[in-house]
PDB file of C-alpha atoms in Angstrom:
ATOM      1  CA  UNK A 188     128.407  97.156 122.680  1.00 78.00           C
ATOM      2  CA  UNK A 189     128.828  97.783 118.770  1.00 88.00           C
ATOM      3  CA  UNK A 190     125.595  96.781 117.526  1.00 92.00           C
ATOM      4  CA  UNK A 191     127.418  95.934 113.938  1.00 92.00           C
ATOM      5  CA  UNK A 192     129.416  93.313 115.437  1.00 93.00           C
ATOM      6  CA  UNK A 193     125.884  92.448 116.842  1.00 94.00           C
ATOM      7  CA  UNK A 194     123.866  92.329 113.975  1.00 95.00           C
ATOM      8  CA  UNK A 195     126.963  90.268 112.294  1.00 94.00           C
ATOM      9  CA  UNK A 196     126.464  88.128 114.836  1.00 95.00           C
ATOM     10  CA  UNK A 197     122.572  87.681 114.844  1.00 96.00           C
ATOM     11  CA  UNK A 198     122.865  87.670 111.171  1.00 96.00           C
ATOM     12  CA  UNK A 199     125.404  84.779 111.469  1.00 94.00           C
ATOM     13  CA  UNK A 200     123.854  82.851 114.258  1.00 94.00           C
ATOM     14  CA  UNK A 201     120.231  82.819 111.990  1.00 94.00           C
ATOM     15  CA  UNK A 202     122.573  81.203 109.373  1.00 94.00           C
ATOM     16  CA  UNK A 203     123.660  78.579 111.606  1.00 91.00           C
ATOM     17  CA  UNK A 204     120.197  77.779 112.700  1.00 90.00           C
ATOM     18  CA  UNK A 205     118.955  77.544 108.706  1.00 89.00           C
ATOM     19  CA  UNK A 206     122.038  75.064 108.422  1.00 88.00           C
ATOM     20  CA  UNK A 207     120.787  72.627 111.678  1.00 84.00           C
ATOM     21  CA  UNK A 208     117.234  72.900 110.498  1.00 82.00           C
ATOM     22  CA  UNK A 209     118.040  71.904 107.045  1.00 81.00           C
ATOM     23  CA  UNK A 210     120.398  68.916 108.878  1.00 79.00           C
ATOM     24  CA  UNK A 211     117.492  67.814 110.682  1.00 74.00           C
ATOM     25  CA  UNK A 212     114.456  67.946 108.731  1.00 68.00           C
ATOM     26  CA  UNK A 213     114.347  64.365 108.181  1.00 59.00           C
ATOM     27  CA  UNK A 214     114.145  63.465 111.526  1.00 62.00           C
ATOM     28  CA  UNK A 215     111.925  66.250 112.966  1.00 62.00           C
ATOM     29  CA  UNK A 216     109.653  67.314 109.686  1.00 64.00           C
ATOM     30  CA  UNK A 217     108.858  70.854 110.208  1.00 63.00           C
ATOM     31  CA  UNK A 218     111.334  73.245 111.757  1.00 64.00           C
ATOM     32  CA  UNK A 219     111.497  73.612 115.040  1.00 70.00           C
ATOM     33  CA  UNK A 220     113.988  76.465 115.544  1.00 77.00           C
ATOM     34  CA  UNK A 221     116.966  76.242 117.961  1.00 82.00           C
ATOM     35  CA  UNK A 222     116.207  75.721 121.655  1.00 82.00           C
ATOM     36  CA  UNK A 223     118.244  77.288 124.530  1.00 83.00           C
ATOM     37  CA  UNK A 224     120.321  74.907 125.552  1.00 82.00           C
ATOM     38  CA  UNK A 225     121.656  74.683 121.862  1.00 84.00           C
ATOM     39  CA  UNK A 226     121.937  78.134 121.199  1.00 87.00           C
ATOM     40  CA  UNK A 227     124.739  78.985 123.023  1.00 87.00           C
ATOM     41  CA  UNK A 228     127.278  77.017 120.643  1.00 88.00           C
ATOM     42  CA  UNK A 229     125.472  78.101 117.604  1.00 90.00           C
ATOM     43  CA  UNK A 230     126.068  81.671 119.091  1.00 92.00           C
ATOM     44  CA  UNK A 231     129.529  81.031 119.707  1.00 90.00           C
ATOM     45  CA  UNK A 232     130.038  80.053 116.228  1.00 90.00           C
ATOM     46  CA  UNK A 233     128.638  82.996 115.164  1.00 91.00           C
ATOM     47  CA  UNK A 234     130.224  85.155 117.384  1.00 89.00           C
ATOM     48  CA  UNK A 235     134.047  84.002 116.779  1.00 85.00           C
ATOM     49  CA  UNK A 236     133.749  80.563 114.824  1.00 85.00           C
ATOM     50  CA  UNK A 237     135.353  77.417 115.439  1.00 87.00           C
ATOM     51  CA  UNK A 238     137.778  76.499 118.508  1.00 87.00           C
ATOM     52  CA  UNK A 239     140.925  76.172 116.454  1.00 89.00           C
ATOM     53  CA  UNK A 240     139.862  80.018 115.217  1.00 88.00           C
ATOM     54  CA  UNK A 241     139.626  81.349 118.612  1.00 87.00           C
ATOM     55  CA  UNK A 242     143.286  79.341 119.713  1.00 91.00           C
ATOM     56  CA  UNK A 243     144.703  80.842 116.642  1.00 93.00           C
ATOM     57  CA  UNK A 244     143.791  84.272 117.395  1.00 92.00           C
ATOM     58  CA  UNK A 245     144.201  84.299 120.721  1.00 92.00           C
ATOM     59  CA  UNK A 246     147.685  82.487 120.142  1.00 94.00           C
ATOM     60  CA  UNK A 247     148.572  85.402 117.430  1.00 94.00           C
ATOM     61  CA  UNK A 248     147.548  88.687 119.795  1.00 94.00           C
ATOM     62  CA  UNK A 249     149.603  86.783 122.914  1.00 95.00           C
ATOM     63  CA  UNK A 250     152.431  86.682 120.526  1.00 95.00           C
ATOM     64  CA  UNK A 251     152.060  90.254 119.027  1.00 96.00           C
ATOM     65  CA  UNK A 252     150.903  92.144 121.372  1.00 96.00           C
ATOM     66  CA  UNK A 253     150.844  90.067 124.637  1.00 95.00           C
ATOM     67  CA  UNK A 254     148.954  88.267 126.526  1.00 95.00           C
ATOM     68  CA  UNK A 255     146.516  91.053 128.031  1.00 95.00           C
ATOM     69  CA  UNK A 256     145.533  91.976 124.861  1.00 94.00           C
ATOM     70  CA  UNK A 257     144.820  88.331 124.131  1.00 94.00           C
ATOM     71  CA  UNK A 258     143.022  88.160 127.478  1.00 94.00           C
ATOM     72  CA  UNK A 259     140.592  91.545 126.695  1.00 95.00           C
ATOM     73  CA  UNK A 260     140.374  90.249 123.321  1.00 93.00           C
ATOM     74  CA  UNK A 261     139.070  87.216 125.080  1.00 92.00           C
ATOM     75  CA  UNK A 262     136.817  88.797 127.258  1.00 94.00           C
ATOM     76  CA  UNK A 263     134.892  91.242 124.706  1.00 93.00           C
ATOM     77  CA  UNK A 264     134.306  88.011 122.262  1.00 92.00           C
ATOM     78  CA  UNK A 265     132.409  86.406 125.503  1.00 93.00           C
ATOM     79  CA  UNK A 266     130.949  89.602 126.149  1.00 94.00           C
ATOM     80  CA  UNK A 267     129.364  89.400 122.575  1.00 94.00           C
ATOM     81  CA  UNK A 268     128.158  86.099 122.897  1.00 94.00           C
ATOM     82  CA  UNK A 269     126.467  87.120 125.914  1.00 94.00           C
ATOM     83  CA  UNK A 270     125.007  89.904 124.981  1.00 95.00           C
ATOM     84  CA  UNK A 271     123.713  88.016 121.928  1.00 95.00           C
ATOM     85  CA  UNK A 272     122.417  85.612 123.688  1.00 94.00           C
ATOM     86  CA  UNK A 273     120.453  87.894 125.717  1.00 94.00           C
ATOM     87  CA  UNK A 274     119.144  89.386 122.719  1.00 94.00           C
ATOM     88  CA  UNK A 275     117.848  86.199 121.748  1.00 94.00           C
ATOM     89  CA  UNK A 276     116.789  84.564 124.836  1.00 93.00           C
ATOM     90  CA  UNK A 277     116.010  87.419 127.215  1.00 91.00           C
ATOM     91  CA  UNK A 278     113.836  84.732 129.588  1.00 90.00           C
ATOM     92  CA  UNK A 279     117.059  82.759 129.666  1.00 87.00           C
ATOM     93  CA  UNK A 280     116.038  79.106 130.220  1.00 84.00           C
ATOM     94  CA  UNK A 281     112.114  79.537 129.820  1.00 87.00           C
ATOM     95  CA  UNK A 282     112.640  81.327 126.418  1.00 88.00           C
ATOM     96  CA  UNK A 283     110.754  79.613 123.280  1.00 88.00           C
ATOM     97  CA  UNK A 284     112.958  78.218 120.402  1.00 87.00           C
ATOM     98  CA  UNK A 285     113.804  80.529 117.782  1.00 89.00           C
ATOM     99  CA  UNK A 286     113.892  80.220 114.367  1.00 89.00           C
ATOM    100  CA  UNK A 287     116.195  81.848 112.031  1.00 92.00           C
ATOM    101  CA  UNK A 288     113.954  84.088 110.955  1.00 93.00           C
ATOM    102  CA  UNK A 289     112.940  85.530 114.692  1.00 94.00           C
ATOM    103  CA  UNK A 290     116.694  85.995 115.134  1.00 95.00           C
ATOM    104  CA  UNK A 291     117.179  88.319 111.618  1.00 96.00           C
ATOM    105  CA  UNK A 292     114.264  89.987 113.091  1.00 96.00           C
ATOM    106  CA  UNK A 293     116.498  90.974 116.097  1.00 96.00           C
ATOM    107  CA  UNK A 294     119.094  92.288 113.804  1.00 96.00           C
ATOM    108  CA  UNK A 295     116.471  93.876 111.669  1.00 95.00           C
ATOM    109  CA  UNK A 296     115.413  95.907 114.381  1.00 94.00           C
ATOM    110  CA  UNK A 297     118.736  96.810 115.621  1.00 94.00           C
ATOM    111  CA  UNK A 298     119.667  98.419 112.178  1.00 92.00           C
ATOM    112  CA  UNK A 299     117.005 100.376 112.414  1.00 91.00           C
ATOM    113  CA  UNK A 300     117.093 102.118 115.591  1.00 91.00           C
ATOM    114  CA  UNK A 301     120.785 102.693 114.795  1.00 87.00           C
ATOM    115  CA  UNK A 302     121.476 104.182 111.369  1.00 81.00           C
ATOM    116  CA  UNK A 303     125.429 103.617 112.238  1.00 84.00           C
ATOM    117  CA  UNK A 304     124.706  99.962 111.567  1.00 80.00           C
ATOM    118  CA  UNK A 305     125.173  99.514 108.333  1.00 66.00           C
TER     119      UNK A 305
END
């Protein structure tokens, strides 16, 4: 896994998070970070943005370079979102919320066991 497109990703998803929280203050007061079972469309926004993105692209490789380069193209931008997810939530369902800051701390840590990461 390229742990740039990783830490893009964590980087991107904490974002996200910092955008919902600051959404949903009002109604909830304190942060409460983002929960499993919202994470993984945050992630996926992250990851490769919105749906009409990912058609797009997907549309544009079919048509270049065909469609099993679309496909694999496909298949490694779930594989991030997995893997990111995993990062995040390695307990899966009985993981805690995180908050944005927990998730740059990922990334943080990733960058610094790999000095390729820039």
């Amino acid at each position: 896994m390229d742990h740039t497109q990783v830490v893009k990703a964590l980087y991107a998803t904490a974002t996200l998070i910092e955008e919902d929280e600051a959404r949903t203050a009002a109604a909830h007061g304190a942060p409460t970070g983002v929960p499993v079972s919202m994470a993984d469309r945050l992630i996926g926004l992250a990851c490769t943005g919105p749906a009409e993105e990912w058609r797009t692209e997907w549309i544009r490789l079919a048509s270049t370079e065909g469609v099993p380069a679309a496909k694999a193209w496909g298949e490694r931008q779930q594989e991030l979102k997995r893997h990111v997810f995993d990062l995040m939530f390695p307990n899966g369902l009985h993981s805690p919320a995180l908050g944005a800051e927990e998730v740059r701390a990922i990334a943080d840590q990733i960058q610094a066991t790999d000095p390729s990461v820039a």
